[in-house]
PDB file of N, CA and C in Angstrom:
ATOM      1  N   MET A  30       3.589 -14.719  -7.136  1.00 62.00           N
ATOM      2  CA  MET A  30       4.852 -14.038  -6.957  1.00 62.00           C
ATOM      3  C   MET A  30       4.801 -13.242  -5.662  1.00 62.00           C
ATOM      4  N   CYS A  31       5.590 -13.610  -4.708  1.00 72.00           N
ATOM      5  CA  CYS A  31       5.644 -12.896  -3.431  1.00 72.00           C
ATOM      6  C   CYS A  31       6.560 -11.687  -3.566  1.00 72.00           C
ATOM      7  N   PHE A  32       6.288 -10.677  -2.768  1.00 75.00           N
ATOM      8  CA  PHE A  32       7.147  -9.499  -2.767  1.00 75.00           C
ATOM      9  C   PHE A  32       8.370  -9.761  -1.913  1.00 75.00           C
ATOM     10  N   HIS A  33       9.508  -9.265  -2.367  1.00 67.00           N
ATOM     11  CA  HIS A  33      10.750  -9.374  -1.620  1.00 67.00           C
ATOM     12  C   HIS A  33      11.178  -7.957  -1.255  1.00 67.00           C
ATOM     13  N   TYR A  34      11.460  -7.768   0.009  1.00 69.00           N
ATOM     14  CA  TYR A  34      11.783  -6.443   0.517  1.00 69.00           C
ATOM     15  C   TYR A  34      13.280  -6.300   0.716  1.00 69.00           C
ATOM     16  N   GLU A  35      13.765  -5.059   0.613  1.00 68.00           N
ATOM     17  CA  GLU A  35      15.189  -4.783   0.809  1.00 68.00           C
ATOM     18  C   GLU A  35      15.593  -4.938   2.270  1.00 68.00           C
ATOM     19  N   VAL A  36      14.642  -4.767   3.169  1.00 71.00           N
ATOM     20  CA  VAL A  36      14.910  -4.925   4.600  1.00 71.00           C
ATOM     21  C   VAL A  36      13.958  -5.979   5.153  1.00 71.00           C
ATOM     22  N   GLY A  37      14.280  -6.492   6.320  1.00 74.00           N
ATOM     23  CA  GLY A  37      13.440  -7.499   6.946  1.00 74.00           C
ATOM     24  C   GLY A  37      12.175  -6.893   7.529  1.00 74.00           C
ATOM     25  N   PRO A  38      11.389  -7.728   8.186  1.00 78.00           N
ATOM     26  CA  PRO A  38      10.144  -7.225   8.778  1.00 78.00           C
ATOM     27  C   PRO A  38      10.428  -6.191   9.864  1.00 78.00           C
ATOM     28  N   PRO A  39       9.490  -5.284  10.105  1.00 83.00           N
ATOM     29  CA  PRO A  39       9.705  -4.258  11.126  1.00 83.00           C
ATOM     30  C   PRO A  39       9.716  -4.854  12.529  1.00 83.00           C
ATOM     31  N   SER A  40      10.480  -4.208  13.411  1.00 88.00           N
ATOM     32  CA  SER A  40      10.499  -4.647  14.810  1.00 88.00           C
ATOM     33  C   SER A  40       9.257  -4.145  15.546  1.00 88.00           C
ATOM     34  N   ILE A  41       8.699  -3.047  15.091  1.00 92.00           N
ATOM     35  CA  ILE A  41       7.440  -2.492  15.607  1.00 92.00           C
ATOM     36  C   ILE A  41       6.585  -2.144  14.394  1.00 92.00           C
ATOM     37  N   TYR A  42       5.303  -2.479  14.446  1.00 91.00           N
ATOM     38  CA  TYR A  42       4.416  -2.182  13.319  1.00 91.00           C
ATOM     39  C   TYR A  42       3.015  -1.928  13.857  1.00 91.00           C
ATOM     40  N   ARG A  43       2.418  -0.833  13.422  1.00 94.00           N
ATOM     41  CA  ARG A  43       1.060  -0.500  13.825  1.00 94.00           C
ATOM     42  C   ARG A  43       0.363   0.149  12.636  1.00 94.00           C
ATOM     43  N   CYS A  44      -0.863  -0.270  12.358  1.00 93.00           N
ATOM     44  CA  CYS A  44      -1.624   0.342  11.277  1.00 93.00           C
ATOM     45  C   CYS A  44      -3.089   0.416  11.675  1.00 93.00           C
ATOM     46  N   GLN A  45      -3.751   1.447  11.185  1.00 95.00           N
ATOM     47  CA  GLN A  45      -5.174   1.620  11.475  1.00 95.00           C
ATOM     48  C   GLN A  45      -5.759   2.676  10.552  1.00 95.00           C
ATOM     49  N   PHE A  46      -7.084   2.621  10.374  1.00 96.00           N
ATOM     50  CA  PHE A  46      -7.762   3.681   9.653  1.00 96.00           C
ATOM     51  C   PHE A  46      -8.047   4.806  10.631  1.00 96.00           C
ATOM     52  N   VAL A  47      -7.738   6.015  10.210  1.00 97.00           N
ATOM     53  CA  VAL A  47      -7.982   7.197  11.041  1.00 97.00           C
ATOM     54  C   VAL A  47      -8.607   8.278  10.165  1.00 97.00           C
ATOM     55  N   THR A  48      -9.097   9.335  10.803  1.00 97.00           N
ATOM     56  CA  THR A  48      -9.654  10.481  10.096  1.00 97.00           C
ATOM     57  C   THR A  48      -8.637  11.610  10.143  1.00 97.00           C
ATOM     58  N   ALA A  49      -8.367  12.203   8.995  1.00 97.00           N
ATOM     59  CA  ALA A  49      -7.364  13.269   8.908  1.00 97.00           C
ATOM     60  C   ALA A  49      -7.805  14.498   9.696  1.00 97.00           C
ATOM     61  N   ARG A  50      -6.947  14.953  10.581  1.00 97.00           N
ATOM     62  CA  ARG A  50      -7.210  16.190  11.324  1.00 97.00           C
ATOM     63  C   ARG A  50      -6.658  17.403  10.574  1.00 97.00           C
ATOM     64  N   LYS A  51      -5.788  17.123   9.611  1.00 97.00           N
ATOM     65  CA  LYS A  51      -5.220  18.172   8.770  1.00 97.00           C
ATOM     66  C   LYS A  51      -4.929  17.556   7.402  1.00 97.00           C
ATOM     67  N   PRO A  52      -4.793  18.374   6.350  1.00 97.00           N
ATOM     68  CA  PRO A  52      -4.475  17.814   5.025  1.00 97.00           C
ATOM     69  C   PRO A  52      -3.107  17.139   5.048  1.00 97.00           C
ATOM     70  N   ARG A  53      -2.979  16.092   4.273  1.00 96.00           N
ATOM     71  CA  ARG A  53      -1.704  15.380   4.137  1.00 96.00           C
ATOM     72  C   ARG A  53      -1.645  14.768   2.741  1.00 96.00           C
ATOM     73  N   GLU A  54      -0.537  14.162   2.404  1.00 97.00           N
ATOM     74  CA  GLU A  54      -0.328  13.566   1.085  1.00 97.00           C
ATOM     75  C   GLU A  54      -0.283  12.048   1.203  1.00 97.00           C
ATOM     76  N   CYS A  55      -0.944  11.368   0.271  1.00 96.00           N
ATOM     77  CA  CYS A  55      -0.895   9.912   0.237  1.00 96.00           C
ATOM     78  C   CYS A  55       0.534   9.477  -0.112  1.00 96.00           C
ATOM     79  N   SER A  56       1.039   8.515   0.640  1.00 95.00           N
ATOM     80  CA  SER A  56       2.398   8.014   0.419  1.00 95.00           C
ATOM     81  C   SER A  56       2.512   7.148  -0.826  1.00 95.00           C
ATOM     82  N   GLU A  57       1.387   6.778  -1.420  1.00 93.00           N
ATOM     83  CA  GLU A  57       1.388   5.938  -2.624  1.00 93.00           C
ATOM     84  C   GLU A  57       1.143   6.748  -3.893  1.00 93.00           C
ATOM     85  N   CYS A  58       0.029   7.493  -3.949  1.00 92.00           N
ATOM     86  CA  CYS A  58      -0.336   8.209  -5.189  1.00 92.00           C
ATOM     87  C   CYS A  58       0.021   9.695  -5.146  1.00 92.00           C
ATOM     88  N   PHE A  59       0.410  10.188  -3.977  1.00 94.00           N
ATOM     89  CA  PHE A  59       0.820  11.579  -3.757  1.00 94.00           C
ATOM     90  C   PHE A  59      -0.308  12.586  -3.937  1.00 94.00           C
ATOM     91  N   LEU A  60      -1.557  12.116  -3.993  1.00 95.00           N
ATOM     92  CA  LEU A  60      -2.692  13.031  -4.021  1.00 95.00           C
ATOM     93  C   LEU A  60      -3.008  13.460  -2.589  1.00 95.00           C
ATOM     94  N   SER A  61      -3.781  14.534  -2.471  1.00 97.00           N
ATOM     95  CA  SER A  61      -4.107  15.064  -1.147  1.00 97.00           C
ATOM     96  C   SER A  61      -5.131  14.203  -0.431  1.00 97.00           C
ATOM     97  N   ILE A  62      -4.911  14.038   0.838  1.00 97.00           N
ATOM     98  CA  ILE A  62      -5.904  13.485   1.757  1.00 97.00           C
ATOM     99  C   ILE A  62      -6.403  14.705   2.518  1.00 97.00           C
ATOM    100  N   LEU A  63      -7.661  15.031   2.347  1.00 97.00           N
ATOM    101  CA  LEU A  63      -8.198  16.256   2.920  1.00 97.00           C
ATOM    102  C   LEU A  63      -8.618  16.069   4.370  1.00 97.00           C
ATOM    103  N   LYS A  64      -8.663  17.169   5.093  1.00 97.00           N
ATOM    104  CA  LYS A  64      -9.134  17.151   6.469  1.00 97.00           C
ATOM    105  C   LYS A  64     -10.523  16.504   6.496  1.00 97.00           C
ATOM    106  N   GLY A  65     -10.716  15.560   7.404  1.00 97.00           N
ATOM    107  CA  GLY A  65     -12.003  14.873   7.533  1.00 97.00           C
ATOM    108  C   GLY A  65     -12.094  13.573   6.750  1.00 97.00           C
ATOM    109  N   GLU A  66     -11.162  13.323   5.817  1.00 97.00           N
ATOM    110  CA  GLU A  66     -11.176  12.065   5.058  1.00 97.00           C
ATOM    111  C   GLU A  66     -10.495  10.959   5.854  1.00 97.00           C
ATOM    112  N   ARG A  67     -10.978   9.740   5.658  1.00 97.00           N
ATOM    113  CA  ARG A  67     -10.348   8.581   6.288  1.00 97.00           C
ATOM    114  C   ARG A  67      -9.137   8.157   5.465  1.00 97.00           C
ATOM    115  N   TYR A  68      -8.118   7.686   6.161  1.00 97.00           N
ATOM    116  CA  TYR A  68      -6.934   7.159   5.484  1.00 97.00           C
ATOM    117  C   TYR A  68      -6.318   6.076   6.358  1.00 97.00           C
ATOM    118  N   HIS A  69      -5.431   5.303   5.773  1.00 96.00           N
ATOM    119  CA  HIS A  69      -4.763   4.217   6.478  1.00 96.00           C
ATOM    120  C   HIS A  69      -3.426   4.753   6.984  1.00 96.00           C
ATOM    121  N   TYR A  70      -3.269   4.757   8.290  1.00 96.00           N
ATOM    122  CA  TYR A  70      -2.041   5.253   8.918  1.00 96.00           C
ATOM    123  C   TYR A  70      -1.170   4.053   9.279  1.00 96.00           C
ATOM    124  N   VAL A  71       0.099   4.102   8.890  1.00 95.00           N
ATOM    125  CA  VAL A  71       1.036   3.021   9.188  1.00 95.00           C
ATOM    126  C   VAL A  71       2.254   3.614   9.890  1.00 95.00           C
ATOM    127  N   PHE A  72       2.633   2.992  11.005  1.00 96.00           N
ATOM    128  CA  PHE A  72       3.858   3.336  11.709  1.00 96.00           C
ATOM    129  C   PHE A  72       4.667   2.054  11.856  1.00 96.00           C
ATOM    130  N   GLY A  73       5.948   2.141  11.572  1.00 92.00           N
ATOM    131  CA  GLY A  73       6.809   0.976  11.743  1.00 92.00           C
ATOM    132  C   GLY A  73       8.238   1.390  12.016  1.00 92.00           C
ATOM    133  N   VAL A  74       8.996   0.443  12.561  1.00 94.00           N
ATOM    134  CA  VAL A  74      10.425   0.653  12.792  1.00 94.00           C
ATOM    135  C   VAL A  74      11.151  -0.440  12.014  1.00 94.00           C
ATOM    136  N   TRP A  75      11.870  -0.031  10.973  1.00 88.00           N
ATOM    137  CA  TRP A  75      12.630  -0.946  10.139  1.00 88.00           C
ATOM    138  C   TRP A  75      14.114  -0.687  10.372  1.00 88.00           C
ATOM    139  N   GLU A  76      14.825  -1.720  10.770  1.00 89.00           N
ATOM    140  CA  GLU A  76      16.265  -1.631  11.047  1.00 89.00           C
ATOM    141  C   GLU A  76      16.605  -0.439  11.934  1.00 89.00           C
ATOM    142  N   GLY A  77      15.777  -0.220  12.959  1.00 92.00           N
ATOM    143  CA  GLY A  77      16.020   0.845  13.928  1.00 92.00           C
ATOM    144  C   GLY A  77      15.538   2.222  13.520  1.00 92.00           C
ATOM    145  N   SER A  78      15.013   2.366  12.296  1.00 92.00           N
ATOM    146  CA  SER A  78      14.555   3.671  11.819  1.00 92.00           C
ATOM    147  C   SER A  78      13.026   3.718  11.760  1.00 92.00           C
ATOM    148  N   PRO A  79      12.409   4.654  12.502  1.00 96.00           N
ATOM    149  CA  PRO A  79      10.948   4.761  12.455  1.00 96.00           C
ATOM    150  C   PRO A  79      10.486   5.448  11.170  1.00 96.00           C
ATOM    151  N   SER A  80       9.349   5.004  10.652  1.00 93.00           N
ATOM    152  CA  SER A  80       8.752   5.603   9.466  1.00 93.00           C
ATOM    153  C   SER A  80       7.241   5.612   9.623  1.00 93.00           C
ATOM    154  N   THR A  81       6.603   6.601   9.012  1.00 95.00           N
ATOM    155  CA  THR A  81       5.144   6.649   8.979  1.00 95.00           C
ATOM    156  C   THR A  81       4.690   6.799   7.537  1.00 95.00           C
ATOM    157  N   TYR A  82       3.513   6.270   7.253  1.00 95.00           N
ATOM    158  CA  TYR A  82       2.924   6.340   5.924  1.00 95.00           C
ATOM    159  C   TYR A  82       1.448   6.691   6.072  1.00 95.00           C
ATOM    160  N   SER A  83       0.970   7.533   5.180  1.00 97.00           N
ATOM    161  CA  SER A  83      -0.448   7.881   5.100  1.00 97.00           C
ATOM    162  C   SER A  83      -0.936   7.386   3.742  1.00 97.00           C
ATOM    163  N   ILE A  84      -1.912   6.492   3.734  1.00 96.00           N
ATOM    164  CA  ILE A  84      -2.363   5.871   2.488  1.00 96.00           C
ATOM    165  C   ILE A  84      -3.854   6.137   2.319  1.00 96.00           C
ATOM    166  N   CYS A  85      -4.218   6.783   1.212  1.00 96.00           N
ATOM    167  CA  CYS A  85      -5.628   7.096   0.963  1.00 96.00           C
ATOM    168  C   CYS A  85      -6.435   5.800   0.824  1.00 96.00           C
ATOM    169  N   GLU A  86      -7.745   5.915   0.980  1.00 95.00           N
ATOM    170  CA  GLU A  86      -8.598   4.724   0.936  1.00 95.00           C
ATOM    171  C   GLU A  86      -8.517   4.000  -0.403  1.00 95.00           C
ATOM    172  N   GLN A  87      -8.384   4.728  -1.502  1.00 93.00           N
ATOM    173  CA  GLN A  87      -8.319   4.092  -2.818  1.00 93.00           C
ATOM    174  C   GLN A  87      -7.038   3.274  -2.965  1.00 93.00           C
ATOM    175  N   CYS A  88      -5.917   3.842  -2.552  1.00 93.00           N
ATOM    176  CA  CYS A  88      -4.651   3.102  -2.649  1.00 93.00           C
ATOM    177  C   CYS A  88      -4.646   1.916  -1.698  1.00 93.00           C
ATOM    178  N   GLN A  89      -5.229   2.066  -0.512  1.00 94.00           N
ATOM    179  CA  GLN A  89      -5.285   0.940   0.420  1.00 94.00           C
ATOM    180  C   GLN A  89      -6.157  -0.176  -0.148  1.00 94.00           C
ATOM    181  N   TRP A  90      -7.235   0.198  -0.831  1.00 91.00           N
ATOM    182  CA  TRP A  90      -8.089  -0.803  -1.473  1.00 91.00           C
ATOM    183  C   TRP A  90      -7.273  -1.595  -2.503  1.00 91.00           C
ATOM    184  N   LEU A  91      -6.470  -0.899  -3.309  1.00 90.00           N
ATOM    185  CA  LEU A  91      -5.619  -1.577  -4.290  1.00 90.00           C
ATOM    186  C   LEU A  91      -4.611  -2.487  -3.594  1.00 90.00           C
ATOM    187  N   ARG A  92      -3.998  -2.017  -2.527  1.00 89.00           N
ATOM    188  CA  ARG A  92      -3.030  -2.832  -1.782  1.00 89.00           C
ATOM    189  C   ARG A  92      -3.694  -4.101  -1.254  1.00 89.00           C
ATOM    190  N   GLU A  93      -4.919  -3.979  -0.756  1.00 89.00           N
ATOM    191  CA  GLU A  93      -5.638  -5.149  -0.223  1.00 89.00           C
ATOM    192  C   GLU A  93      -5.965  -6.148  -1.332  1.00 89.00           C
ATOM    193  N   ARG A  94      -6.359  -5.671  -2.511  1.00 86.00           N
ATOM    194  CA  ARG A  94      -6.677  -6.582  -3.622  1.00 86.00           C
ATOM    195  C   ARG A  94      -5.421  -7.322  -4.078  1.00 86.00           C
ATOM    196  N   ILE A  95      -4.302  -6.623  -4.154  1.00 85.00           N
ATOM    197  CA  ILE A  95      -3.045  -7.269  -4.546  1.00 85.00           C
ATOM    198  C   ILE A  95      -2.661  -8.315  -3.497  1.00 85.00           C
ATOM    199  N   ALA A  96      -2.788  -7.977  -2.218  1.00 86.00           N
ATOM    200  CA  ALA A  96      -2.456  -8.928  -1.148  1.00 86.00           C
ATOM    201  C   ALA A  96      -3.352 -10.163  -1.228  1.00 86.00           C
ATOM    202  N   GLU A  97      -4.617  -9.963  -1.514  1.00 86.00           N
ATOM    203  CA  GLU A  97      -5.551 -11.088  -1.662  1.00 86.00           C
ATOM    204  C   GLU A  97      -5.104 -12.021  -2.783  1.00 86.00           C
ATOM    205  N   SER A  98      -4.696 -11.440  -3.895  1.00 83.00           N
ATOM    206  CA  SER A  98      -4.205 -12.218  -5.025  1.00 83.00           C
ATOM    207  C   SER A  98      -2.923 -12.970  -4.663  1.00 83.00           C
ATOM    208  N   GLU A  99      -2.028 -12.319  -3.930  1.00 83.00           N
ATOM    209  CA  GLU A  99      -0.778 -12.957  -3.522  1.00 83.00           C
ATOM    210  C   GLU A  99      -1.046 -14.132  -2.576  1.00 83.00           C
ATOM    211  N   ARG A 100      -2.005 -13.967  -1.671  1.00 85.00           N
ATOM    212  CA  ARG A 100      -2.356 -15.070  -0.765  1.00 85.00           C
ATOM    213  C   ARG A 100      -2.876 -16.263  -1.550  1.00 85.00           C
ATOM    214  N   LYS A 101      -3.731 -15.991  -2.536  1.00 85.00           N
ATOM    215  CA  LYS A 101      -4.273 -17.069  -3.370  1.00 85.00           C
ATOM    216  C   LYS A 101      -3.165 -17.781  -4.140  1.00 85.00           C
ATOM    217  N   ALA A 102      -2.086 -17.046  -4.444  1.00 81.00           N
ATOM    218  CA  ALA A 102      -0.957 -17.629  -5.174  1.00 81.00           C
ATOM    219  C   ALA A 102      -0.004 -18.391  -4.247  1.00 81.00           C
ATOM    220  N   GLY A 103      -0.295 -18.371  -2.935  1.00 83.00           N
ATOM    221  CA  GLY A 103       0.510 -19.159  -2.003  1.00 83.00           C
ATOM    222  C   GLY A 103       1.537 -18.399  -1.196  1.00 83.00           C
ATOM    223  N   CYS A 104       1.524 -17.084  -1.242  1.00 81.00           N
ATOM    224  CA  CYS A 104       2.497 -16.309  -0.464  1.00 81.00           C
ATOM    225  C   CYS A 104       2.134 -16.318   1.012  1.00 81.00           C
ATOM    226  N   GLY A 105       3.172 -16.215   1.847  1.00 75.00           N
ATOM    227  CA  GLY A 105       2.960 -16.141   3.284  1.00 75.00           C
ATOM    228  C   GLY A 105       2.543 -14.749   3.712  1.00 75.00           C
ATOM    229  N   SER A 106       2.424 -14.554   5.001  1.00 71.00           N
ATOM    230  CA  SER A 106       1.875 -13.304   5.518  1.00 71.00           C
ATOM    231  C   SER A 106       2.744 -12.078   5.246  1.00 71.00           C
ATOM    232  N   TYR A 107       4.063 -12.203   5.278  1.00 69.00           N
ATOM    233  CA  TYR A 107       4.907 -11.015   5.141  1.00 69.00           C
ATOM    234  C   TYR A 107       5.073 -10.555   3.690  1.00 69.00           C
ATOM    235  N   GLY A 108       5.018 -11.440   2.725  1.00 72.00           N
ATOM    236  CA  GLY A 108       5.295 -11.061   1.342  1.00 72.00           C
ATOM    237  C   GLY A 108       4.093 -10.765   0.479  1.00 72.00           C
ATOM    238  N   VAL A 109       2.914 -10.571   1.072  1.00 82.00           N
ATOM    239  CA  VAL A 109       1.717 -10.395   0.248  1.00 82.00           C
ATOM    240  C   VAL A 109       1.443  -8.952  -0.144  1.00 82.00           C
ATOM    241  N   TYR A 110       1.944  -7.999   0.606  1.00 83.00           N
ATOM    242  CA  TYR A 110       1.693  -6.588   0.301  1.00 83.00           C
ATOM    243  C   TYR A 110       2.864  -5.984  -0.461  1.00 83.00           C
ATOM    244  N   PRO A 111       2.569  -5.067  -1.402  1.00 84.00           N
ATOM    245  CA  PRO A 111       3.665  -4.338  -2.044  1.00 84.00           C
ATOM    246  C   PRO A 111       4.411  -3.518  -0.984  1.00 84.00           C
ATOM    247  N   PRO A 112       5.708  -3.304  -1.157  1.00 83.00           N
ATOM    248  CA  PRO A 112       6.424  -2.450  -0.204  1.00 83.00           C
ATOM    249  C   PRO A 112       5.747  -1.085  -0.099  1.00 83.00           C
ATOM    250  N   LEU A 113       5.679  -0.547   1.101  1.00 86.00           N
ATOM    251  CA  LEU A 113       5.040   0.752   1.308  1.00 86.00           C
ATOM    252  C   LEU A 113       5.712   1.815   0.444  1.00 86.00           C
ATOM    253  N   GLY A 114       4.904   2.584  -0.250  1.00 86.00           N
ATOM    254  CA  GLY A 114       5.404   3.621  -1.140  1.00 86.00           C
ATOM    255  C   GLY A 114       5.707   3.149  -2.548  1.00 86.00           C
ATOM    256  N   ASP A 115       5.524   1.852  -2.830  1.00 84.00           N
ATOM    257  CA  ASP A 115       5.859   1.293  -4.150  1.00 84.00           C
ATOM    258  C   ASP A 115       4.653   0.760  -4.919  1.00 84.00           C
ATOM    259  N   LEU A 116       3.448   1.181  -4.563  1.00 86.00           N
ATOM    260  CA  LEU A 116       2.250   0.671  -5.235  1.00 86.00           C
ATOM    261  C   LEU A 116       2.276   0.964  -6.736  1.00 86.00           C
ATOM    262  N   HIS A 117       2.655   2.167  -7.120  1.00 84.00           N
ATOM    263  CA  HIS A 117       2.684   2.543  -8.536  1.00 84.00           C
ATOM    264  C   HIS A 117       3.628   1.631  -9.317  1.00 84.00           C
ATOM    265  N   ASP A 118       4.834   1.425  -8.780  1.00 82.00           N
ATOM    266  CA  ASP A 118       5.801   0.548  -9.446  1.00 82.00           C
ATOM    267  C   ASP A 118       5.266  -0.873  -9.543  1.00 82.00           C
ATOM    268  N   CYS A 119       4.618  -1.318  -8.498  1.00 79.00           N
ATOM    269  CA  CYS A 119       4.045  -2.663  -8.472  1.00 79.00           C
ATOM    270  C   CYS A 119       3.016  -2.834  -9.601  1.00 79.00           C
ATOM    271  N   LEU A 120       2.162  -1.839  -9.784  1.00 79.00           N
ATOM    272  CA  LEU A 120       1.158  -1.924 -10.853  1.00 79.00           C
ATOM    273  C   LEU A 120       1.822  -1.875 -12.226  1.00 79.00           C
ATOM    274  N   GLU A 121       2.850  -1.045 -12.374  1.00 77.00           N
ATOM    275  CA  GLU A 121       3.572  -0.982 -13.643  1.00 77.00           C
ATOM    276  C   GLU A 121       4.247  -2.308 -13.985  1.00 77.00           C
ATOM    277  N   GLU A 122       4.661  -3.046 -12.965  1.00 76.00           N
ATOM    278  CA  GLU A 122       5.360  -4.314 -13.173  1.00 76.00           C
ATOM    279  C   GLU A 122       4.413  -5.480 -13.447  1.00 76.00           C
ATOM    280  N   GLY A 123       3.127  -5.211 -13.586  1.00 71.00           N
ATOM    281  CA  GLY A 123       2.213  -6.256 -13.997  1.00 71.00           C
ATOM    282  C   GLY A 123       1.211  -6.732 -12.974  1.00 71.00           C
ATOM    283  N   HIS A 124       1.234  -6.183 -11.777  1.00 67.00           N
ATOM    284  CA  HIS A 124       0.272  -6.637 -10.767  1.00 67.00           C
ATOM    285  C   HIS A 124      -1.145  -6.161 -11.054  1.00 67.00           C
ATOM    286  N   TYR A 125      -1.317  -5.287 -12.038  1.00 65.00           N
ATOM    287  CA  TYR A 125      -2.676  -4.891 -12.421  1.00 65.00           C
ATOM    288  C   TYR A 125      -3.450  -6.113 -12.899  1.00 65.00           C
ATOM    289  N   ARG A 126      -2.751  -7.125 -13.391  1.00 65.00           N
ATOM    290  CA  ARG A 126      -3.432  -8.343 -13.854  1.00 65.00           C
ATOM    291  C   ARG A 126      -4.162  -9.043 -12.711  1.00 65.00           C
ATOM    292  N   SER A 127      -3.578  -8.972 -11.502  1.00 63.00           N
ATOM    293  CA  SER A 127      -4.224  -9.613 -10.358  1.00 63.00           C
ATOM    294  C   SER A 127      -5.530  -8.917  -9.990  1.00 63.00           C
ATOM    295  N   LEU A 128      -5.719  -7.703 -10.507  1.00 65.00           N
ATOM    296  CA  LEU A 128      -6.956  -6.962 -10.266  1.00 65.00           C
ATOM    297  C   LEU A 128      -7.959  -7.168 -11.396  1.00 65.00           C
ATOM    298  N   GLY A 129      -7.572  -7.925 -12.432  1.00 64.00           N
ATOM    299  CA  GLY A 129      -8.451  -8.169 -13.560  1.00 64.00           C
ATOM    300  C   GLY A 129      -8.450  -7.032 -14.576  1.00 64.00           C
ATOM    301  N   TRP A 130      -7.436  -6.172 -14.512  1.00 59.00           N
ATOM    302  CA  TRP A 130      -7.361  -5.047 -15.432  1.00 59.00           C
ATOM    303  C   TRP A 130      -6.595  -5.413 -16.684  1.00 59.00           C
ATOM    304  N   VAL A 131      -6.937  -4.750 -17.771  1.00 55.00           N
ATOM    305  CA  VAL A 131      -6.218  -4.902 -19.028  1.00 55.00           C
ATOM    306  C   VAL A 131      -5.812  -3.498 -19.474  1.00 55.00           C
ATOM    307  N   PRO A 132      -4.535  -3.266 -19.751  1.00 55.00           N
ATOM    308  CA  PRO A 132      -4.124  -1.930 -20.220  1.00 55.00           C
ATOM    309  C   PRO A 132      -4.865  -1.534 -21.484  1.00 55.00           C
ATOM    310  N   LEU A 133      -5.123  -0.252 -21.657  1.00 55.00           N
ATOM    311  CA  LEU A 133      -5.876   0.237 -22.808  1.00 55.00           C
ATOM    312  C   LEU A 133      -5.252  -0.169 -24.132  1.00 55.00           C
ATOM    313  N   GLU A 134      -3.925  -0.155 -24.231  1.00 56.00           N
ATOM    314  CA  GLU A 134      -3.278  -0.495 -25.501  1.00 56.00           C
ATOM    315  C   GLU A 134      -3.428  -1.978 -25.862  1.00 56.00           C
ATOM    316  N   MET A 135      -3.890  -2.820 -24.912  1.00 45.00           N
ATOM    317  CA  MET A 135      -4.047  -4.244 -25.192  1.00 45.00           C
ATOM    318  C   MET A 135      -5.485  -4.619 -25.567  1.00 45.00           C
ATOM    319  N   GLU A 136      -6.416  -3.653 -25.471  1.00 45.00           N
ATOM    320  CA  GLU A 136      -7.814  -3.960 -25.780  1.00 45.00           C
ATOM    321  C   GLU A 136      -8.035  -4.129 -27.260  1.00 45.00           C
TER     322      GLU A 136
END
């Protein structure tokens, strides 16, 4: 199942791992990224509007595992990652299965 986005691909996109110079909040789990911690920084321009995202290493790891699963399922390059800021919803909608997880109530 490929992800479908409300907007098309960004006209500008840049991402990299950086070290936090000041505390910030993860755009996915909303937990703190402390000064000195590594995080995934994303900058993009979607439909003329610039946006930035700070993603902690744990959430980025989850995003990468989901993308890996989507690639194996045949998705192309643009639809393999959950929309930025929607990781929690993605896991609630069943993508935890692609990580090999089973909800506690199903054990």
